[in-house]
Amino acid sequence: FFMHRQRDIAEEIRIETSKAFADWIKYCPEIFMANETGLRIRYIGAHLCDEHYKVRIQTLKTLNVAYKNDGHFSVPTIFTQQWMERMVDLTRDRHEKVTVEACKLLKTISFLDLTRRASNDGENTERRNFTKLSKLLFAEESTIRRSVAEVVITILNREPIFSADDDANNNRRIRGASVTKSTTVNTDGTTITTSNVALDSDTDDDNEVQEIAVEEQNKIQLSNLLNLFKEFKLGPAYAPHLVDAFEPYDEVSALHDFKYLANGLASPDLNDWTAQEVDVVVAIFADIVRRAAGAKDLHDEPKGFLNTDDGHFMLNRLPDLILRFQGDVKRATQLAKLVRYIDLNT
């Protein structure tokens, strides 16, 4: 029955067929996903290419159910091999709802580490997928940016998978904390670095060590994010898009801690940033301050001010930054505009 109805000329029938398939997978996975029964799940794959976007949406939801059933009767590897590229391509679908559902599905697949399990070239496959997804962090639609950000975080927060050159154990020590770091080299030579920072339990100055660990995490995250601007040849104008993409996710602390960026811009060596990277950092810094003052989205102008502590910090730091970049009109202007977010009466 399903073999005929999943190709029905009526869009509504194809949608209902896909919905029913999700229920069958939940309750009878041994029938629809086991290898010995002929891989009936393959029938749903064709719906990923359906001309009607509502069918594509429902198919992505159905596959999400199937992949979350990652147990004794999990989605066959051959299916993932065959359809992974199409799933990634759907993150660029012309319909926003399709893009969002595709991101949800890829988040599930990434969390379960299925991309690398699906082929002998899994790491390279994941790198290619990461590159395709990352470009959408700069999309104009907020729902797309944030959906993609959630997938990217899932990938980067997993156990490190790429090569590292710190020591034989892939670990580096920083005063009472252990940093596990890994680096991805993209096809154009740019790199993506992932790290996990863990505090030692026997340290005597936990607060100090934690601050160092967070700063180290911020440094690595910011390096990764700056690489995206280089990889996609984007200018500072896209900094607010990136800040907005990761705004709901505290895991990316580098895009929430404007004090870290301010201190970096004030450092003698500018953290070894290039001139182009400094332009981007200034733009990111300005947008994080705007958010801290109450801005809700990409174009919102806050009606309030920074809290008292943040305001005092900016009063102390901002004049030095404006003085440092006074020879660059664009940077100095961006920084000078931030005064509007400080309550000078406190």
mmCIF file of C-alpha atoms in Angstrom:
data_model
loop_
_atom_site.group_PDB
_atom_site.id
_atom_site.type_symbol
_atom_site.label_atom_id
_atom_site.label_comp_id
_atom_site.label_asym_id
_atom_site.label_seq_id
_atom_site.Cartn_x
_atom_site.Cartn_y
_atom_site.Cartn_z
ATOM 1 C CA PHE A 1 0.000 0.000 0.000
ATOM 2 C CA PHE A 2 2.646 2.469 1.028
ATOM 3 C CA MET A 3 4.698 1.896 -2.114
ATOM 4 C CA HIS A 4 1.821 3.215 -4.205
ATOM 5 C CA ARG A 5 0.478 5.957 -1.957
ATOM 6 C CA GLN A 6 3.884 7.581 -1.338
ATOM 7 C CA ARG A 7 3.874 8.425 -5.062
ATOM 8 C CA ASP A 8 0.257 9.607 -5.141
ATOM 9 C CA ILE A 9 -0.409 12.636 -7.350
ATOM 10 C CA ALA A 10 -2.191 14.341 -4.443
ATOM 11 C CA GLU A 11 0.139 16.332 -2.222
ATOM 12 C CA GLU A 12 -2.110 15.727 0.799
ATOM 13 C CA ILE A 13 -1.880 11.946 0.398
ATOM 14 C CA ARG A 14 1.911 12.053 0.246
ATOM 15 C CA ILE A 15 1.991 14.146 3.413
ATOM 16 C CA GLU A 16 -0.325 11.771 5.262
ATOM 17 C CA THR A 17 1.712 8.806 4.064
ATOM 18 C CA SER A 18 4.847 10.373 5.518
ATOM 19 C CA LYS A 19 3.081 11.083 8.814
ATOM 20 C CA ALA A 20 1.890 7.477 9.016
ATOM 21 C CA PHE A 21 5.389 6.266 8.291
ATOM 22 C CA ALA A 22 6.639 8.168 11.362
ATOM 23 C CA ASP A 23 4.125 6.295 13.520
ATOM 24 C CA TRP A 24 5.081 2.968 12.003
ATOM 25 C CA ILE A 25 8.737 3.638 12.751
ATOM 26 C CA LYS A 26 7.906 4.403 16.383
ATOM 27 C CA TYR A 27 5.922 1.243 16.982
ATOM 28 C CA CYS A 28 7.258 -1.229 14.401
ATOM 29 C CA PRO A 29 10.904 -0.306 13.707
ATOM 30 C CA GLU A 30 11.781 -3.945 13.103
ATOM 31 C CA ILE A 31 9.488 -3.945 10.064
ATOM 32 C CA PHE A 32 10.436 -0.641 8.470
ATOM 33 C CA MET A 33 14.131 -0.193 9.282
ATOM 34 C CA ALA A 34 15.642 -3.665 9.589
ATOM 35 C CA ASN A 35 17.970 -4.702 6.760
ATOM 36 C CA GLU A 36 16.373 -8.117 6.319
ATOM 37 C CA THR A 37 12.949 -6.616 5.520
ATOM 38 C CA GLY A 38 14.191 -4.764 2.474
ATOM 39 C CA LEU A 39 14.886 -1.336 3.947
ATOM 40 C CA ARG A 40 11.355 -0.009 3.611
ATOM 41 C CA ILE A 41 12.592 3.340 4.945
ATOM 42 C CA ARG A 42 14.095 3.927 1.500
ATOM 43 C CA TYR A 43 10.630 4.730 0.203
ATOM 44 C CA ILE A 44 10.546 7.922 2.264
ATOM 45 C CA GLY A 45 13.861 9.196 0.891
ATOM 46 C CA ALA A 46 12.352 10.220 -2.425
ATOM 47 C CA HIS A 47 10.079 12.659 -0.604
ATOM 48 C CA LEU A 48 13.151 14.775 0.231
ATOM 49 C CA CYS A 49 13.079 15.776 -3.435
ATOM 50 C CA ASP A 50 9.320 16.326 -3.616
ATOM 51 C CA GLU A 51 8.267 19.430 -5.533
ATOM 52 C CA HIS A 52 5.836 20.519 -2.792
ATOM 53 C CA TYR A 53 7.525 22.083 0.221
ATOM 54 C CA LYS A 54 4.955 20.751 2.690
ATOM 55 C CA VAL A 55 5.868 17.201 1.709
ATOM 56 C CA ARG A 56 9.549 18.000 2.224
ATOM 57 C CA ILE A 57 8.781 19.438 5.664
ATOM 58 C CA GLN A 58 6.858 16.360 6.778
ATOM 59 C CA THR A 59 9.533 14.038 5.395
ATOM 60 C CA LEU A 60 12.225 15.814 7.413
ATOM 61 C CA LYS A 61 10.067 15.485 10.538
ATOM 62 C CA THR A 62 9.552 11.791 9.843
ATOM 63 C CA LEU A 63 13.270 11.184 9.386
ATOM 64 C CA ASN A 64 13.956 13.007 12.644
ATOM 65 C CA VAL A 65 11.720 10.458 14.358
ATOM 66 C CA ALA A 66 13.589 7.656 12.619
ATOM 67 C CA TYR A 67 17.054 8.872 13.596
ATOM 68 C CA LYS A 68 16.021 9.492 17.189
ATOM 69 C CA ASN A 69 15.113 5.827 17.289
ATOM 70 C CA ASP A 70 18.883 5.179 17.190
ATOM 71 C CA GLY A 71 18.795 1.820 18.968
ATOM 72 C CA HIS A 72 18.635 -1.811 17.913
ATOM 73 C CA PHE A 73 16.668 -0.897 14.786
ATOM 74 C CA SER A 74 18.409 2.311 13.754
ATOM 75 C CA VAL A 75 18.379 3.968 10.336
ATOM 76 C CA PRO A 76 20.529 1.815 8.027
ATOM 77 C CA THR A 77 23.921 3.290 7.185
ATOM 78 C CA ILE A 78 23.284 2.925 3.474
ATOM 79 C CA PHE A 79 20.281 5.257 3.728
ATOM 80 C CA THR A 80 22.363 7.942 5.463
ATOM 81 C CA GLN A 81 25.081 7.577 2.835
ATOM 82 C CA GLN A 82 22.583 7.986 0.044
ATOM 83 C CA TRP A 83 20.604 10.938 1.382
ATOM 84 C CA MET A 84 22.989 12.952 3.576
ATOM 85 C CA GLU A 85 23.964 15.377 0.829
ATOM 86 C CA ARG A 86 20.310 16.066 0.049
ATOM 87 C CA MET A 87 19.541 16.670 3.741
ATOM 88 C CA VAL A 88 22.323 19.267 3.893
ATOM 89 C CA ASP A 89 21.172 20.894 0.652
ATOM 90 C CA LEU A 90 17.694 21.348 2.138
ATOM 91 C CA THR A 91 19.175 23.803 4.655
ATOM 92 C CA ARG A 92 19.278 26.137 1.638
ATOM 93 C CA ASP A 93 15.716 25.455 0.532
ATOM 94 C CA ARG A 94 13.764 28.464 -0.720
ATOM 95 C CA HIS A 95 11.137 27.846 1.952
ATOM 96 C CA GLU A 96 12.206 28.909 5.435
ATOM 97 C CA LYS A 97 10.238 26.174 7.228
ATOM 98 C CA VAL A 98 12.004 23.494 5.192
ATOM 99 C CA THR A 99 15.365 24.992 6.164
ATOM 100 C CA VAL A 100 14.459 24.988 9.855
ATOM 101 C CA GLU A 101 13.309 21.343 9.783
ATOM 102 C CA ALA A 102 16.448 20.337 7.883
ATOM 103 C CA CYS A 103 18.556 21.965 10.594
ATOM 104 C CA LYS A 104 16.637 20.089 13.287
ATOM 105 C CA LEU A 105 17.275 16.806 11.496
ATOM 106 C CA LEU A 106 20.969 17.535 11.049
ATOM 107 C CA LYS A 107 21.244 18.432 14.718
ATOM 108 C CA THR A 108 19.935 14.974 15.591
ATOM 109 C CA ILE A 109 22.292 13.308 13.120
ATOM 110 C CA SER A 110 25.268 15.324 14.344
ATOM 111 C CA PHE A 111 24.490 14.595 17.990
ATOM 112 C CA LEU A 112 24.334 10.876 17.251
ATOM 113 C CA ASP A 113 27.615 11.124 15.308
ATOM 114 C CA LEU A 114 26.037 9.416 12.303
ATOM 115 C CA THR A 115 27.836 11.388 9.597
ATOM 116 C CA ARG A 116 31.189 9.818 10.363
ATOM 117 C CA ARG A 117 29.672 6.389 10.931
ATOM 118 C CA ALA A 118 28.017 6.497 7.512
ATOM 119 C CA SER A 119 31.180 6.342 5.408
ATOM 120 C CA ASN A 120 34.884 5.658 5.436
ATOM 121 C CA ASP A 121 35.439 9.322 4.620
ATOM 122 C CA GLY A 122 33.217 10.533 7.450
ATOM 123 C CA GLU A 123 35.471 13.282 8.796
ATOM 124 C CA ASN A 124 35.852 14.939 5.391
ATOM 125 C CA THR A 125 32.119 14.591 4.834
ATOM 126 C CA GLU A 126 31.431 16.337 8.104
ATOM 127 C CA ARG A 127 33.853 19.126 7.238
ATOM 128 C CA ARG A 128 32.094 19.717 3.938
ATOM 129 C CA ASN A 129 28.716 19.741 5.674
ATOM 130 C CA PHE A 130 30.045 22.119 8.338
ATOM 131 C CA THR A 131 31.207 24.535 5.640
ATOM 132 C CA LYS A 132 27.830 24.456 3.870
ATOM 133 C CA LEU A 133 25.965 25.024 7.126
ATOM 134 C CA SER A 134 28.233 27.761 8.451
ATOM 135 C CA LYS A 135 27.444 30.076 5.542
ATOM 136 C CA LEU A 136 23.821 30.143 6.729
ATOM 137 C CA LEU A 137 24.905 31.731 10.022
ATOM 138 C CA PHE A 138 24.887 34.946 7.970
ATOM 139 C CA ALA A 139 21.444 34.443 6.403
ATOM 140 C CA GLU A 140 18.966 37.299 6.510
ATOM 141 C CA GLU A 141 16.268 35.247 8.280
ATOM 142 C CA SER A 142 16.768 35.009 12.041
ATOM 143 C CA THR A 143 15.091 31.611 12.347
ATOM 144 C CA ILE A 144 17.523 30.157 9.820
ATOM 145 C CA ARG A 145 20.574 31.727 11.480
ATOM 146 C CA ARG A 146 19.649 30.394 14.898
ATOM 147 C CA SER A 147 18.632 26.945 13.658
ATOM 148 C CA VAL A 148 21.989 26.562 11.932
ATOM 149 C CA ALA A 149 23.807 27.872 15.010
ATOM 150 C CA GLU A 150 22.238 25.099 17.067
ATOM 151 C CA VAL A 151 23.561 22.473 14.636
ATOM 152 C CA VAL A 152 27.027 24.053 14.576
ATOM 153 C CA ILE A 153 27.173 24.052 18.387
ATOM 154 C CA THR A 154 26.171 20.378 18.444
ATOM 155 C CA ILE A 155 29.050 19.542 16.109
ATOM 156 C CA LEU A 156 31.642 21.605 17.960
ATOM 157 C CA ASN A 157 30.582 20.467 21.422
ATOM 158 C CA ARG A 158 31.101 16.788 20.661
ATOM 159 C CA GLU A 159 34.200 14.884 21.628
ATOM 160 C CA PRO A 160 37.058 16.309 19.493
ATOM 161 C CA ILE A 161 37.427 14.447 16.213
ATOM 162 C CA PHE A 162 40.072 16.295 14.257
ATOM 163 C CA SER A 163 43.878 16.316 14.443
ATOM 164 C CA ALA A 164 45.726 18.305 17.096
ATOM 165 C CA ASP A 165 49.369 19.182 17.570
ATOM 166 C CA ASP A 166 49.686 20.188 21.217
ATOM 167 C CA ASP A 167 51.059 16.982 22.707
ATOM 168 C CA ALA A 168 50.823 13.222 22.491
ATOM 169 C CA ASN A 169 47.610 13.167 24.515
ATOM 170 C CA ASN A 170 45.960 16.029 22.593
ATOM 171 C CA ASN A 171 45.922 18.061 25.834
ATOM 172 C CA ARG A 172 47.417 21.398 26.795
ATOM 173 C CA ARG A 173 47.833 22.699 30.345
ATOM 174 C CA ILE A 174 46.939 26.193 31.535
ATOM 175 C CA ARG A 175 47.516 26.905 35.206
ATOM 176 C CA GLY A 176 45.180 24.484 36.905
ATOM 177 C CA ALA A 177 43.019 23.673 33.900
ATOM 178 C CA SER A 178 43.174 21.175 31.075
ATOM 179 C CA VAL A 179 42.348 22.272 27.531
ATOM 180 C CA THR A 180 41.570 19.577 24.971
ATOM 181 C CA LYS A 181 41.893 21.151 21.545
ATOM 182 C CA SER A 182 41.374 19.952 17.982
ATOM 183 C CA THR A 183 41.707 21.669 14.632
ATOM 184 C CA THR A 184 39.798 21.247 11.369
ATOM 185 C CA VAL A 185 41.432 22.365 8.125
ATOM 186 C CA ASN A 186 38.854 23.409 5.554
ATOM 187 C CA THR A 187 39.288 22.987 1.808
ATOM 188 C CA ASP A 188 40.512 26.575 1.355
ATOM 189 C CA GLY A 189 43.155 26.331 4.054
ATOM 190 C CA THR A 190 41.225 28.054 6.854
ATOM 191 C CA THR A 191 40.913 26.270 10.167
ATOM 192 C CA ILE A 192 38.229 25.522 12.722
ATOM 193 C CA THR A 193 39.460 24.791 16.233
ATOM 194 C CA THR A 194 37.430 23.051 18.916
ATOM 195 C CA SER A 195 38.325 22.796 22.582
ATOM 196 C CA ASN A 196 36.978 21.625 25.910
ATOM 197 C CA VAL A 197 38.248 23.308 29.077
ATOM 198 C CA ALA A 198 38.132 21.378 32.352
ATOM 199 C CA LEU A 199 39.163 22.649 35.768
ATOM 200 C CA ASP A 200 41.422 20.598 38.018
ATOM 201 C CA SER A 201 39.689 19.540 41.211
ATOM 202 C CA ASP A 202 42.716 20.107 43.437
ATOM 203 C CA THR A 203 43.459 23.711 42.538
ATOM 204 C CA ASP A 204 43.585 26.291 45.336
ATOM 205 C CA ASP A 205 42.433 29.273 43.314
ATOM 206 C CA ASP A 206 39.346 28.000 41.517
ATOM 207 C CA ASN A 207 38.003 31.452 40.674
ATOM 208 C CA GLU A 208 41.236 32.566 39.048
ATOM 209 C CA VAL A 209 41.604 29.320 37.139
ATOM 210 C CA GLN A 210 38.021 29.484 35.945
ATOM 211 C CA GLU A 211 38.582 32.985 34.613
ATOM 212 C CA ILE A 212 41.669 31.796 32.744
ATOM 213 C CA ALA A 213 39.784 28.800 31.354
ATOM 214 C CA VAL A 214 36.901 30.979 30.143
ATOM 215 C CA GLU A 215 39.328 33.414 28.533
ATOM 216 C CA GLU A 216 41.041 30.534 26.758
ATOM 217 C CA GLN A 217 37.669 29.255 25.542
ATOM 218 C CA ASN A 218 36.747 32.737 24.312
ATOM 219 C CA LYS A 219 40.019 33.025 22.427
ATOM 220 C CA ILE A 220 39.506 29.746 20.575
ATOM 221 C CA GLN A 221 35.852 30.441 19.826
ATOM 222 C CA LEU A 222 36.625 33.900 18.465
ATOM 223 C CA SER A 223 39.410 32.499 16.294
ATOM 224 C CA ASN A 224 36.934 30.022 14.801
ATOM 225 C CA LEU A 225 34.367 32.733 14.172
ATOM 226 C CA LEU A 226 36.866 35.098 12.562
ATOM 227 C CA ASN A 227 37.886 32.260 10.244
ATOM 228 C CA LEU A 228 34.306 32.141 8.968
ATOM 229 C CA PHE A 229 34.539 35.763 7.809
ATOM 230 C CA LYS A 230 37.778 34.930 5.999
ATOM 231 C CA GLU A 231 36.410 31.725 4.496
ATOM 232 C CA PHE A 232 33.280 33.337 3.084
ATOM 233 C CA LYS A 233 34.942 36.678 2.261
ATOM 234 C CA LEU A 234 32.543 38.646 4.449
ATOM 235 C CA GLY A 235 33.083 42.098 5.910
ATOM 236 C CA PRO A 236 32.261 43.631 9.314
ATOM 237 C CA ALA A 237 28.717 44.418 8.152
ATOM 238 C CA TYR A 238 27.853 40.756 8.801
ATOM 239 C CA ALA A 239 29.038 40.800 12.426
ATOM 240 C CA PRO A 240 25.504 41.485 13.772
ATOM 241 C CA HIS A 241 24.225 38.430 11.879
ATOM 242 C CA LEU A 242 26.729 36.217 13.684
ATOM 243 C CA VAL A 243 25.965 37.741 17.080
ATOM 244 C CA ASP A 244 22.248 37.235 16.495
ATOM 245 C CA ALA A 245 22.742 33.615 15.371
ATOM 246 C CA PHE A 246 24.390 32.616 18.646
ATOM 247 C CA GLU A 247 22.522 35.029 20.920
ATOM 248 C CA PRO A 248 20.306 32.315 22.525
ATOM 249 C CA TYR A 249 23.270 30.014 23.165
ATOM 250 C CA ASP A 250 25.454 30.833 26.156
ATOM 251 C CA GLU A 251 27.909 28.095 25.118
ATOM 252 C CA VAL A 252 29.472 30.570 22.681
ATOM 253 C CA SER A 253 30.679 32.890 25.417
ATOM 254 C CA ALA A 254 32.922 34.884 23.064
ATOM 255 C CA LEU A 255 29.783 36.426 21.564
ATOM 256 C CA HIS A 256 28.323 37.361 24.950
ATOM 257 C CA ASP A 257 31.355 38.735 26.800
ATOM 258 C CA PHE A 258 32.024 42.214 25.410
ATOM 259 C CA LYS A 259 34.545 42.865 28.191
ATOM 260 C CA TYR A 260 36.785 40.158 26.775
ATOM 261 C CA LEU A 261 36.638 41.820 23.350
ATOM 262 C CA ALA A 262 37.263 45.268 24.835
ATOM 263 C CA ASN A 263 40.355 44.017 26.648
ATOM 264 C CA GLY A 264 41.568 42.370 23.444
ATOM 265 C CA LEU A 265 41.141 45.603 21.490
ATOM 266 C CA ALA A 266 43.041 47.443 24.230
ATOM 267 C CA SER A 267 45.915 44.935 24.368
ATOM 268 C CA PRO A 268 49.292 46.085 22.966
ATOM 269 C CA ASP A 269 49.388 43.386 20.290
ATOM 270 C CA LEU A 270 45.654 43.357 19.526
ATOM 271 C CA ASN A 271 45.728 39.589 20.183
ATOM 272 C CA ASP A 272 47.677 39.234 16.924
ATOM 273 C CA TRP A 273 44.557 39.997 14.895
ATOM 274 C CA THR A 274 44.989 41.178 11.317
ATOM 275 C CA ALA A 275 43.627 44.574 10.274
ATOM 276 C CA GLN A 276 40.587 42.901 8.708
ATOM 277 C CA GLU A 277 40.003 40.854 11.859
ATOM 278 C CA VAL A 278 40.201 43.985 14.023
ATOM 279 C CA ASP A 279 37.470 45.560 11.875
ATOM 280 C CA VAL A 280 35.268 42.504 12.482
ATOM 281 C CA VAL A 281 36.047 42.397 16.216
ATOM 282 C CA VAL A 282 35.134 46.076 16.596
ATOM 283 C CA ALA A 283 31.829 45.391 14.831
ATOM 284 C CA ILE A 284 31.131 42.318 16.989
ATOM 285 C CA PHE A 285 32.022 44.270 20.137
ATOM 286 C CA ALA A 286 29.693 47.127 19.186
ATOM 287 C CA ASP A 287 26.799 44.767 18.492
ATOM 288 C CA ILE A 288 27.252 42.808 21.747
ATOM 289 C CA VAL A 289 27.170 46.101 23.676
ATOM 290 C CA ARG A 290 23.978 47.040 21.802
ATOM 291 C CA ARG A 291 22.470 43.692 22.814
ATOM 292 C CA ALA A 292 23.553 44.153 26.429
ATOM 293 C CA ALA A 293 21.725 47.478 26.424
ATOM 294 C CA GLY A 294 18.463 45.738 25.489
ATOM 295 C CA ALA A 295 18.363 45.262 21.701
ATOM 296 C CA LYS A 296 16.222 42.250 20.751
ATOM 297 C CA ASP A 297 17.089 41.615 17.127
ATOM 298 C CA LEU A 298 19.301 42.555 14.214
ATOM 299 C CA HIS A 299 17.849 46.013 13.646
ATOM 300 C CA ASP A 300 16.408 46.903 17.053
ATOM 301 C CA GLU A 301 17.664 50.032 18.794
ATOM 302 C CA PRO A 302 17.561 49.594 22.588
ATOM 303 C CA LYS A 303 15.671 52.107 24.680
ATOM 304 C CA GLY A 304 17.602 51.371 27.866
ATOM 305 C CA PHE A 305 21.191 51.434 29.078
ATOM 306 C CA LEU A 306 23.852 49.008 30.185
ATOM 307 C CA ASN A 307 23.594 47.898 33.803
ATOM 308 C CA THR A 308 25.632 49.810 36.376
ATOM 309 C CA ASP A 309 28.668 47.504 36.398
ATOM 310 C CA ASP A 310 28.853 47.273 32.609
ATOM 311 C CA GLY A 311 28.356 51.029 32.337
ATOM 312 C CA HIS A 312 31.259 51.708 34.696
ATOM 313 C CA PHE A 313 33.452 49.309 32.741
ATOM 314 C CA MET A 314 32.637 51.070 29.478
ATOM 315 C CA LEU A 315 33.286 54.498 30.991
ATOM 316 C CA ASN A 316 36.753 53.363 31.935
ATOM 317 C CA ARG A 317 37.579 51.421 28.775
ATOM 318 C CA LEU A 318 35.806 53.243 25.936
ATOM 319 C CA PRO A 319 37.879 56.471 25.963
ATOM 320 C CA ASP A 320 41.076 54.432 25.663
ATOM 321 C CA LEU A 321 39.682 52.490 22.717
ATOM 322 C CA ILE A 322 38.507 55.623 20.906
ATOM 323 C CA LEU A 323 41.918 57.202 21.471
ATOM 324 C CA ARG A 324 43.691 54.098 20.185
ATOM 325 C CA PHE A 325 41.688 53.967 16.956
ATOM 326 C CA GLN A 326 41.351 57.704 16.401
ATOM 327 C CA GLY A 327 43.316 57.388 13.167
ATOM 328 C CA ASP A 328 40.668 55.067 11.712
ATOM 329 C CA VAL A 329 37.467 57.043 11.233
ATOM 330 C CA LYS A 330 35.210 53.992 10.777
ATOM 331 C CA ARG A 331 36.417 52.174 13.894
ATOM 332 C CA ALA A 332 36.463 55.319 16.039
ATOM 333 C CA THR A 333 32.946 56.253 14.914
ATOM 334 C CA GLN A 334 31.574 52.801 15.762
ATOM 335 C CA LEU A 335 33.126 52.996 19.217
ATOM 336 C CA ALA A 336 32.020 56.586 19.873
ATOM 337 C CA LYS A 337 28.395 55.657 19.147
ATOM 338 C CA LEU A 338 28.443 53.230 22.075
ATOM 339 C CA VAL A 339 28.322 56.148 24.512
ATOM 340 C CA ARG A 340 24.574 56.287 23.919
ATOM 341 C CA TYR A 341 24.196 52.990 25.822
ATOM 342 C CA ILE A 342 25.849 54.289 28.991
ATOM 343 C CA ASP A 343 23.740 55.989 31.644
ATOM 344 C CA LEU A 344 25.930 58.966 32.474
ATOM 345 C CA ASN A 345 23.760 59.840 35.481
ATOM 346 C CA THR A 346 24.820 56.785 37.499
#
